[in-house]
Amino acid sequence: MPNTNSDIWLSGAFAVVITDFMVYPFDTLKTRLQSPDYATVYKDATTGQIKRGVLFRGLYQGVGSVVLATIPASGAFFTTYEASKQALTHLFTKTTTTNQTQSQKLTLPTPFLHSLASCTAEAVSCFILTPAEVLKQNAQIVNSASTSTSTSTKPKNITLTILHRFRHRPWKLWSGYTALLGRNLPFTGIQFPIFEFVKGKVVAYRDTTPKTVGGGVGASNTDPTFTSDKNRQDSIVERVYVTGIAGSVAGTVSSVVTTPTDVVKTRMMLAATEEQSSPEKRAGAWAVGREVYGKEGVKGLFRGGALRAFWTAISFGIYLSMYEGGKVYLGNRRGEREKGKKVRDEEEGAPL
C-alpha cells in the first residue's frame, strides 16, 4: 500500500523520539570528548586520569530541545527524501520504443540518485535542527552540579539557561549551520547509497534463499506453506530486520569517514556563546579544522570517532528499522480500512 505524507511524518517522528532517548547518553559523551576543554575539565591534570564523576554526570542534559526539534526535522527529511527520489527517478528515466515495445532505463546511476535525494533532504532538515544542536551541545558540557548548588532552592533548567544566553542575538542559534551541513551532507550522501545498496543485497539474498515449512532453509517454492515474495516484502518483521542490518552497516562506514567534520561542527557550536562577547574570535569551519589539526594532530580530528561509530550503527539501525516498520504498519492498516469500507459499500449496495 503506497504511503502518504502523514504516514512518513508519523513514522519518522516516532522513530526519532525513541532513538534519541536511547542513544542520547552516547552523544553527550562524544560531545564532551570532542570539547576543547576535555583535557582540563574531564581529566585530572596531575594524574591524567578521567574524572568519571564529571564525564558521566548529566548524560541527558539538553535532551528536551533536540527531541522537540528532531520531530519536525525527521519528518521534513523523509518527506523530502521520498519526494526527491520519485522526482529524480522520473526526471532521469528515458523511455525508448522498439517494435511497439516500450522500455524504460534510468540514465543516472542509482547510488548517485539516492545521494542527491538524501543531500537535498538533509539541507532542509539541518536548517530546522541547527538551533537545537547548538542548545544541546552547549547544555551537554555544563556542569550540572554547579547549576544545582546555587543560592536558589530550585534547580535551574540547563536548556533554558543556555537559551537565555541567546536572548540578545537569537540568530546565533544557527551558528554552525554550515559545519552541520558540511558534516551531514557527506555523511548522508555516503550513508543512504550504502543503505539502499546493502538493503537491496539482503533482500535479494533472502528472496533467493529457499524456505522450509515453518520458515527454515531448504523448502521449494512449490511448498504450500511457502510465503510469496510480495508477502515477505510487506511483512513488518522482514522490513525491520532487513532495514536494521543495512542501516547499521551504512551508519558505521559513514560515521567513521565524517568524524573530522563532526569534530569541527562540535567546536563551532560550543564556541557560539563565547562569540557573543568576543566577536573577533569567530572562525569558519576551515579555520577551526586547521586549529584542531595544529594543536592535536590527526588524533584530534578523529577524537570520539569510535564512540560515534558505535552509537551511530545502533541508532541508525534502530531509527530506520522503526521508520520502515511504521510505514508498513500504517500503510497496511489504511489498506485494511479501505478494503473493509469497500466491502461494506458493496454489501449495502447489493440487491435484496
Short mmCIF file of C-alpha atoms in Angstrom, two decimals:
data_model
loop_
_atom_site.label_atom_id
_atom_site.label_comp_id
_atom_site.label_asym_id
_atom_site.label_seq_id
_atom_site.Cartn_x
_atom_site.Cartn_y
_atom_site.Cartn_z
CA MET A 1 0.00 0.00 0.00
CA PRO A 2 1.56 3.37 -1.01
CA ASN A 3 2.40 5.62 1.92
CA THR A 4 1.01 9.12 2.36
CA ASN A 5 2.97 12.10 3.69
CA SER A 6 1.22 11.67 7.04
CA ASP A 7 2.49 8.06 7.22
CA ILE A 8 6.02 9.30 6.58
CA TRP A 9 5.80 12.09 9.17
CA LEU A 10 4.29 9.87 11.89
CA SER A 11 6.76 7.03 11.28
CA GLY A 12 9.73 9.39 11.25
CA ALA A 13 8.59 11.23 14.39
CA PHE A 14 8.01 8.05 16.37
CA ALA A 15 11.32 6.53 15.28
CA VAL A 16 13.37 9.64 16.06
CA VAL A 17 11.92 10.17 19.56
CA ILE A 18 12.57 6.57 20.62
CA THR A 19 16.04 6.54 19.08
CA ASP A 20 17.07 9.91 20.57
CA PHE A 21 16.24 8.79 24.10
CA MET A 22 18.10 5.50 23.62
CA VAL A 23 21.37 6.90 22.23
CA TYR A 24 21.46 10.42 23.72
CA PRO A 25 23.94 9.49 26.52
CA PHE A 26 26.45 8.30 23.89
CA ASP A 27 26.05 11.58 22.02
CA THR A 28 26.71 13.52 25.25
CA LEU A 29 29.89 11.55 25.91
CA LYS A 30 31.01 12.13 22.30
CA THR A 31 30.47 15.90 22.65
CA ARG A 32 32.47 16.01 25.87
CA LEU A 33 35.31 14.01 24.32
CA GLN A 34 35.42 16.45 21.39
CA SER A 35 35.21 19.55 23.61
CA PRO A 36 38.31 21.80 23.56
CA ASP A 37 38.19 21.74 27.39
CA TYR A 38 38.26 17.94 27.57
CA ALA A 39 41.82 17.76 28.93
CA THR A 40 41.17 20.33 31.68
CA VAL A 41 37.56 19.67 32.69
CA TYR A 42 37.17 15.92 32.28
CA LYS A 43 40.71 14.77 33.11
CA ASP A 44 42.82 15.16 36.25
CA ALA A 45 45.74 17.48 35.45
CA THR A 46 48.10 15.72 37.87
CA THR A 47 47.36 12.06 37.18
CA GLY A 48 45.89 12.26 33.68
CA GLN A 49 43.02 10.02 34.76
CA ILE A 50 39.47 10.64 33.54
CA LYS A 51 37.16 12.28 36.06
CA ARG A 52 34.37 9.74 35.75
CA GLY A 53 32.09 11.61 38.12
CA VAL A 54 32.24 14.68 35.86
CA LEU A 55 32.35 12.92 32.49
CA PHE A 56 29.34 10.68 33.18
CA ARG A 57 27.21 13.19 35.09
CA GLY A 58 24.07 14.60 33.48
CA LEU A 59 24.13 12.47 30.32
CA TYR A 60 20.61 13.62 29.38
CA GLN A 61 21.32 17.35 29.66
CA GLY A 62 19.68 19.22 26.77
CA VAL A 63 17.63 16.26 25.54
CA GLY A 64 14.37 18.25 25.52
CA SER A 65 15.47 20.73 22.87
CA VAL A 66 16.77 18.11 20.47
CA VAL A 67 13.68 15.89 20.76
CA LEU A 68 11.36 18.81 20.04
CA ALA A 69 13.42 19.81 17.00
CA THR A 70 14.12 16.37 15.56
CA ILE A 71 10.43 15.54 15.24
CA PRO A 72 9.78 18.15 12.51
CA ALA A 73 13.34 17.75 11.17
CA SER A 74 12.90 14.00 10.73
CA GLY A 75 9.52 14.42 9.09
CA ALA A 76 10.91 17.07 6.75
CA PHE A 77 13.87 14.85 5.87
CA PHE A 78 11.94 11.74 4.92
CA THR A 79 9.18 13.64 3.14
CA THR A 80 11.78 15.49 1.07
CA TYR A 81 13.85 12.33 0.54
CA GLU A 82 10.94 10.21 -0.74
CA ALA A 83 9.65 13.06 -2.94
CA SER A 84 13.14 13.76 -4.32
CA LYS A 85 13.72 10.10 -5.15
CA GLN A 86 10.47 9.94 -7.10
CA ALA A 87 11.10 13.25 -8.88
CA LEU A 88 14.68 12.38 -9.81
CA THR A 89 13.70 8.89 -10.95
CA HIS A 90 11.00 10.37 -13.19
CA LEU A 91 13.36 13.09 -14.46
CA PHE A 92 16.24 10.77 -15.35
CA THR A 93 14.21 7.86 -16.74
CA LYS A 94 14.46 7.52 -20.50
CA THR A 95 11.70 5.72 -22.39
CA THR A 96 12.56 4.02 -25.67
CA THR A 97 10.19 2.31 -28.11
CA THR A 98 11.32 -0.64 -30.25
CA ASN A 99 8.92 -2.78 -32.29
CA GLN A 100 5.93 -1.33 -30.47
CA THR A 101 7.53 -2.27 -27.14
CA GLN A 102 8.39 0.40 -24.62
CA SER A 103 11.30 0.07 -22.22
CA GLN A 104 12.49 2.42 -19.51
CA LYS A 105 16.07 2.97 -18.45
CA LEU A 106 17.48 5.13 -15.67
CA THR A 107 20.15 7.42 -17.15
CA LEU A 108 21.52 8.43 -13.74
CA PRO A 109 23.41 5.88 -11.61
CA THR A 110 21.14 4.73 -8.78
CA PRO A 111 23.67 5.41 -5.94
CA PHE A 112 24.14 8.97 -7.22
CA LEU A 113 20.36 9.44 -7.37
CA HIS A 114 19.99 8.28 -3.75
CA SER A 115 22.88 10.51 -2.70
CA LEU A 116 21.41 13.57 -4.41
CA ALA A 117 17.96 12.96 -2.90
CA SER A 118 19.33 12.47 0.60
CA CYS A 119 21.53 15.59 0.40
CA THR A 120 18.54 17.69 -0.67
CA ALA A 121 16.54 16.34 2.26
CA GLU A 122 19.44 16.91 4.67
CA ALA A 123 19.77 20.59 3.72
CA VAL A 124 16.13 21.12 4.70
CA SER A 125 16.45 19.06 7.88
CA CYS A 126 19.64 20.80 9.08
CA PHE A 127 18.03 24.24 8.93
CA ILE A 128 15.38 23.04 11.38
CA LEU A 129 17.83 21.11 13.54
CA THR A 130 20.72 23.58 13.95
CA PRO A 131 19.26 25.67 16.85
CA ALA A 132 18.52 22.51 18.82
CA GLU A 133 22.04 21.19 18.14
CA VAL A 134 23.57 24.43 19.44
CA LEU A 135 21.46 24.32 22.61
CA LYS A 136 22.06 20.61 23.06
CA GLN A 137 25.83 20.64 22.73
CA ASN A 138 26.26 23.68 24.97
CA ALA A 139 23.98 22.06 27.55
CA GLN A 140 25.91 18.79 27.38
CA ILE A 141 29.12 20.37 28.70
CA VAL A 142 27.53 22.37 31.53
CA ASN A 143 28.50 21.09 34.96
CA SER A 144 25.11 20.08 36.34
CA ALA A 145 26.42 20.01 39.90
CA SER A 146 27.34 23.70 39.82
CA THR A 147 23.98 24.73 38.37
CA SER A 148 22.03 22.86 41.02
CA THR A 149 24.04 24.12 44.04
CA SER A 150 23.20 27.77 43.65
CA THR A 151 21.60 30.18 46.10
CA SER A 152 18.21 29.32 44.65
CA THR A 153 16.42 26.37 46.22
CA LYS A 154 15.00 25.32 42.86
CA PRO A 155 17.49 23.85 40.35
CA LYS A 156 17.71 25.72 37.07
CA ASN A 157 16.74 24.09 33.80
CA ILE A 158 20.01 23.77 31.90
CA THR A 159 18.43 24.11 28.47
CA LEU A 160 16.60 27.30 29.47
CA THR A 161 19.82 28.64 31.00
CA ILE A 162 21.66 28.13 27.70
CA LEU A 163 18.75 29.60 25.73
CA HIS A 164 18.86 32.71 27.93
CA ARG A 165 22.38 33.43 26.65
CA PHE A 166 20.99 33.91 23.13
CA ARG A 167 18.23 36.34 24.08
CA HIS A 168 20.00 39.37 22.54
CA ARG A 169 21.30 37.52 19.44
CA PRO A 170 18.86 34.73 18.59
CA TRP A 171 20.38 34.30 15.13
CA LYS A 172 23.44 32.85 16.86
CA LEU A 173 21.35 29.72 17.34
CA TRP A 174 22.18 28.98 13.70
CA SER A 175 25.92 29.16 14.39
CA GLY A 176 27.47 26.06 12.96
CA TYR A 177 24.80 25.50 10.29
CA THR A 178 27.48 25.35 7.60
CA ALA A 179 29.53 22.99 9.75
CA LEU A 180 26.48 20.82 10.49
CA LEU A 181 25.65 20.80 6.79
CA GLY A 182 29.29 20.15 5.96
CA ARG A 183 29.24 17.10 8.21
CA ASN A 184 25.76 15.82 7.39
CA LEU A 185 25.87 16.22 3.61
CA PRO A 186 28.81 13.84 3.07
CA PHE A 187 27.53 11.69 5.94
CA THR A 188 24.07 11.38 4.38
CA GLY A 189 25.45 11.32 0.84
CA ILE A 190 27.57 8.29 1.75
CA GLN A 191 25.09 6.71 4.15
CA PHE A 192 21.96 6.39 2.07
CA PRO A 193 23.53 4.92 -1.10
CA ILE A 194 25.25 2.33 1.13
CA PHE A 195 21.98 1.75 2.98
CA GLU A 196 19.96 1.27 -0.23
CA PHE A 197 22.69 -0.97 -1.71
CA VAL A 198 23.03 -3.23 1.37
CA LYS A 199 19.25 -3.41 1.79
CA GLY A 200 18.87 -4.46 -1.85
CA LYS A 201 21.54 -7.15 -1.44
CA VAL A 202 19.96 -8.52 1.75
CA VAL A 203 16.50 -8.59 0.15
CA ALA A 204 17.90 -10.30 -2.97
CA TYR A 205 19.71 -12.89 -0.82
CA ARG A 206 16.60 -13.66 1.24
CA ASP A 207 14.43 -13.91 -1.87
CA THR A 208 16.81 -16.45 -3.48
CA THR A 209 17.12 -18.50 -0.29
CA PRO A 210 14.57 -21.37 -0.24
CA LYS A 211 12.47 -21.75 2.90
CA THR A 212 11.29 -24.87 4.71
CA VAL A 213 7.96 -25.45 6.36
CA GLY A 214 7.90 -23.09 9.29
CA GLY A 215 10.43 -20.71 7.78
CA GLY A 216 13.69 -22.69 7.76
CA VAL A 217 16.10 -23.11 4.86
CA GLY A 218 15.57 -25.80 2.24
CA ALA A 219 11.97 -25.64 1.06
CA SER A 220 10.94 -25.18 -2.53
CA ASN A 221 8.62 -22.52 -3.88
CA THR A 222 6.03 -25.23 -4.56
CA ASP A 223 5.58 -25.91 -0.85
CA PRO A 224 2.04 -24.85 0.13
CA THR A 225 3.35 -23.05 3.19
CA PHE A 226 5.93 -21.07 1.21
CA THR A 227 5.47 -17.32 1.66
CA SER A 228 5.42 -15.34 -1.58
CA ASP A 229 7.95 -12.60 -2.25
CA LYS A 230 5.26 -9.93 -2.08
CA ASN A 231 4.03 -11.09 1.32
CA ARG A 232 7.58 -11.32 2.61
CA GLN A 233 8.34 -7.77 1.46
CA ASP A 234 5.14 -6.48 3.07
CA SER A 235 5.92 -8.19 6.36
CA ILE A 236 6.74 -5.71 9.12
CA VAL A 237 9.21 -8.10 10.74
CA GLU A 238 11.02 -8.69 7.44
CA ARG A 239 11.27 -4.97 6.71
CA VAL A 240 12.52 -4.17 10.22
CA TYR A 241 15.10 -6.94 10.10
CA VAL A 242 16.48 -6.06 6.66
CA THR A 243 16.45 -2.31 7.28
CA GLY A 244 18.18 -2.69 10.64
CA ILE A 245 21.10 -4.60 9.11
CA ALA A 246 21.50 -2.19 6.22
CA GLY A 247 21.21 0.85 8.48
CA SER A 248 23.86 -0.39 10.92
CA VAL A 249 26.38 -1.09 8.15
CA ALA A 250 25.76 2.26 6.46
CA GLY A 251 25.90 4.16 9.75
CA THR A 252 29.23 2.65 10.77
CA VAL A 253 31.01 3.39 7.48
CA SER A 254 29.69 6.93 7.05
CA SER A 255 30.29 7.96 10.68
CA VAL A 256 33.96 6.95 10.61
CA VAL A 257 34.59 8.82 7.36
CA THR A 258 32.92 12.05 8.54
CA THR A 259 34.29 12.21 12.11
CA PRO A 260 36.67 15.14 11.36
CA THR A 261 33.80 17.31 10.15
CA ASP A 262 31.83 16.28 13.24
CA VAL A 263 34.69 17.46 15.48
CA VAL A 264 34.77 20.82 13.67
CA LYS A 265 30.99 21.17 13.97
CA THR A 266 31.14 20.45 17.70
CA ARG A 267 33.87 23.04 18.30
CA MET A 268 31.99 25.72 16.36
CA MET A 269 28.74 25.13 18.21
CA LEU A 270 30.43 25.08 21.61
CA ALA A 271 32.04 28.43 20.77
CA ALA A 272 28.68 30.02 19.84
CA THR A 273 28.07 31.51 23.29
CA GLU A 274 31.66 32.76 23.58
CA GLU A 275 31.35 34.62 20.28
CA GLN A 276 28.61 36.82 21.70
CA SER A 277 31.09 38.54 24.00
CA SER A 278 34.09 38.21 21.67
CA PRO A 279 33.07 38.61 18.02
CA GLU A 280 36.69 38.77 16.94
CA LYS A 281 37.12 35.10 17.88
CA ARG A 282 34.68 33.96 15.24
CA ALA A 283 36.21 31.40 12.90
CA GLY A 284 34.96 29.42 9.94
CA ALA A 285 34.90 25.67 9.61
CA TRP A 286 38.21 25.51 7.71
CA ALA A 287 39.98 27.68 10.30
CA VAL A 288 38.62 25.59 13.17
CA GLY A 289 39.73 22.40 11.45
CA ARG A 290 43.24 23.77 10.93
CA GLU A 291 43.39 24.82 14.56
CA VAL A 292 42.37 21.36 15.80
CA TYR A 293 44.89 19.70 13.49
CA GLY A 294 47.65 22.12 14.50
CA LYS A 295 47.15 21.55 18.24
CA GLU A 296 46.08 17.90 18.37
CA GLY A 297 47.01 16.40 15.02
CA VAL A 298 45.05 13.71 13.19
CA LYS A 299 44.13 12.14 16.53
CA GLY A 300 42.27 15.31 17.49
CA LEU A 301 40.26 15.29 14.25
CA PHE A 302 39.13 11.73 14.93
CA ARG A 303 38.51 12.14 18.67
CA GLY A 304 35.31 10.40 19.68
CA GLY A 305 35.16 8.58 16.35
CA ALA A 306 34.98 5.06 17.79
CA LEU A 307 32.19 6.02 20.16
CA ARG A 308 30.37 7.85 17.37
CA ALA A 309 30.65 4.85 15.04
CA PHE A 310 29.29 2.57 17.77
CA TRP A 311 26.23 4.59 18.66
CA THR A 312 25.57 5.60 15.04
CA ALA A 313 25.45 1.95 14.00
CA ILE A 314 22.94 1.25 16.77
CA SER A 315 20.89 4.42 16.36
CA PHE A 316 20.71 4.40 12.57
CA GLY A 317 19.79 0.72 12.50
CA ILE A 318 17.04 1.22 15.09
CA TYR A 319 15.90 4.50 13.58
CA LEU A 320 15.47 3.28 10.01
CA SER A 321 14.03 -0.09 11.01
CA MET A 322 11.39 1.60 13.16
CA TYR A 323 10.69 4.09 10.38
CA GLU A 324 10.26 1.35 7.78
CA GLY A 325 8.19 -0.77 10.16
CA GLY A 326 5.97 2.20 10.96
CA LYS A 327 5.41 2.93 7.28
CA VAL A 328 4.42 -0.67 6.56
CA TYR A 329 2.12 -0.82 9.58
CA LEU A 330 0.35 2.45 8.78
CA GLY A 331 0.07 1.58 5.09
CA ASN A 332 -1.34 -1.89 5.80
CA ARG A 333 -3.76 -0.53 8.39
CA ARG A 334 -5.03 2.09 5.97
CA GLY A 335 -5.36 -0.56 3.26
CA GLU A 336 -7.40 -2.80 5.55
CA ARG A 337 -9.70 0.08 6.46
CA GLU A 338 -10.23 0.97 2.80
CA LYS A 339 -10.83 -2.69 1.92
CA GLY A 340 -13.35 -3.04 4.74
CA LYS A 341 -15.12 0.14 3.66
CA LYS A 342 -15.31 -1.12 0.08
CA VAL A 343 -16.81 -4.44 1.23
CA ARG A 344 -19.40 -2.64 3.37
CA ASP A 345 -20.30 -0.33 0.50
CA GLU A 346 -20.74 -3.32 -1.82
CA GLU A 347 -22.93 -5.13 0.74
CA GLU A 348 -25.09 -2.05 1.26
CA GLY A 349 -25.47 -1.57 -2.49
CA ALA A 350 -26.25 -5.23 -3.22
CA PRO A 351 -29.89 -6.01 -4.18
CA LEU A 352 -32.04 -7.76 -1.56
#
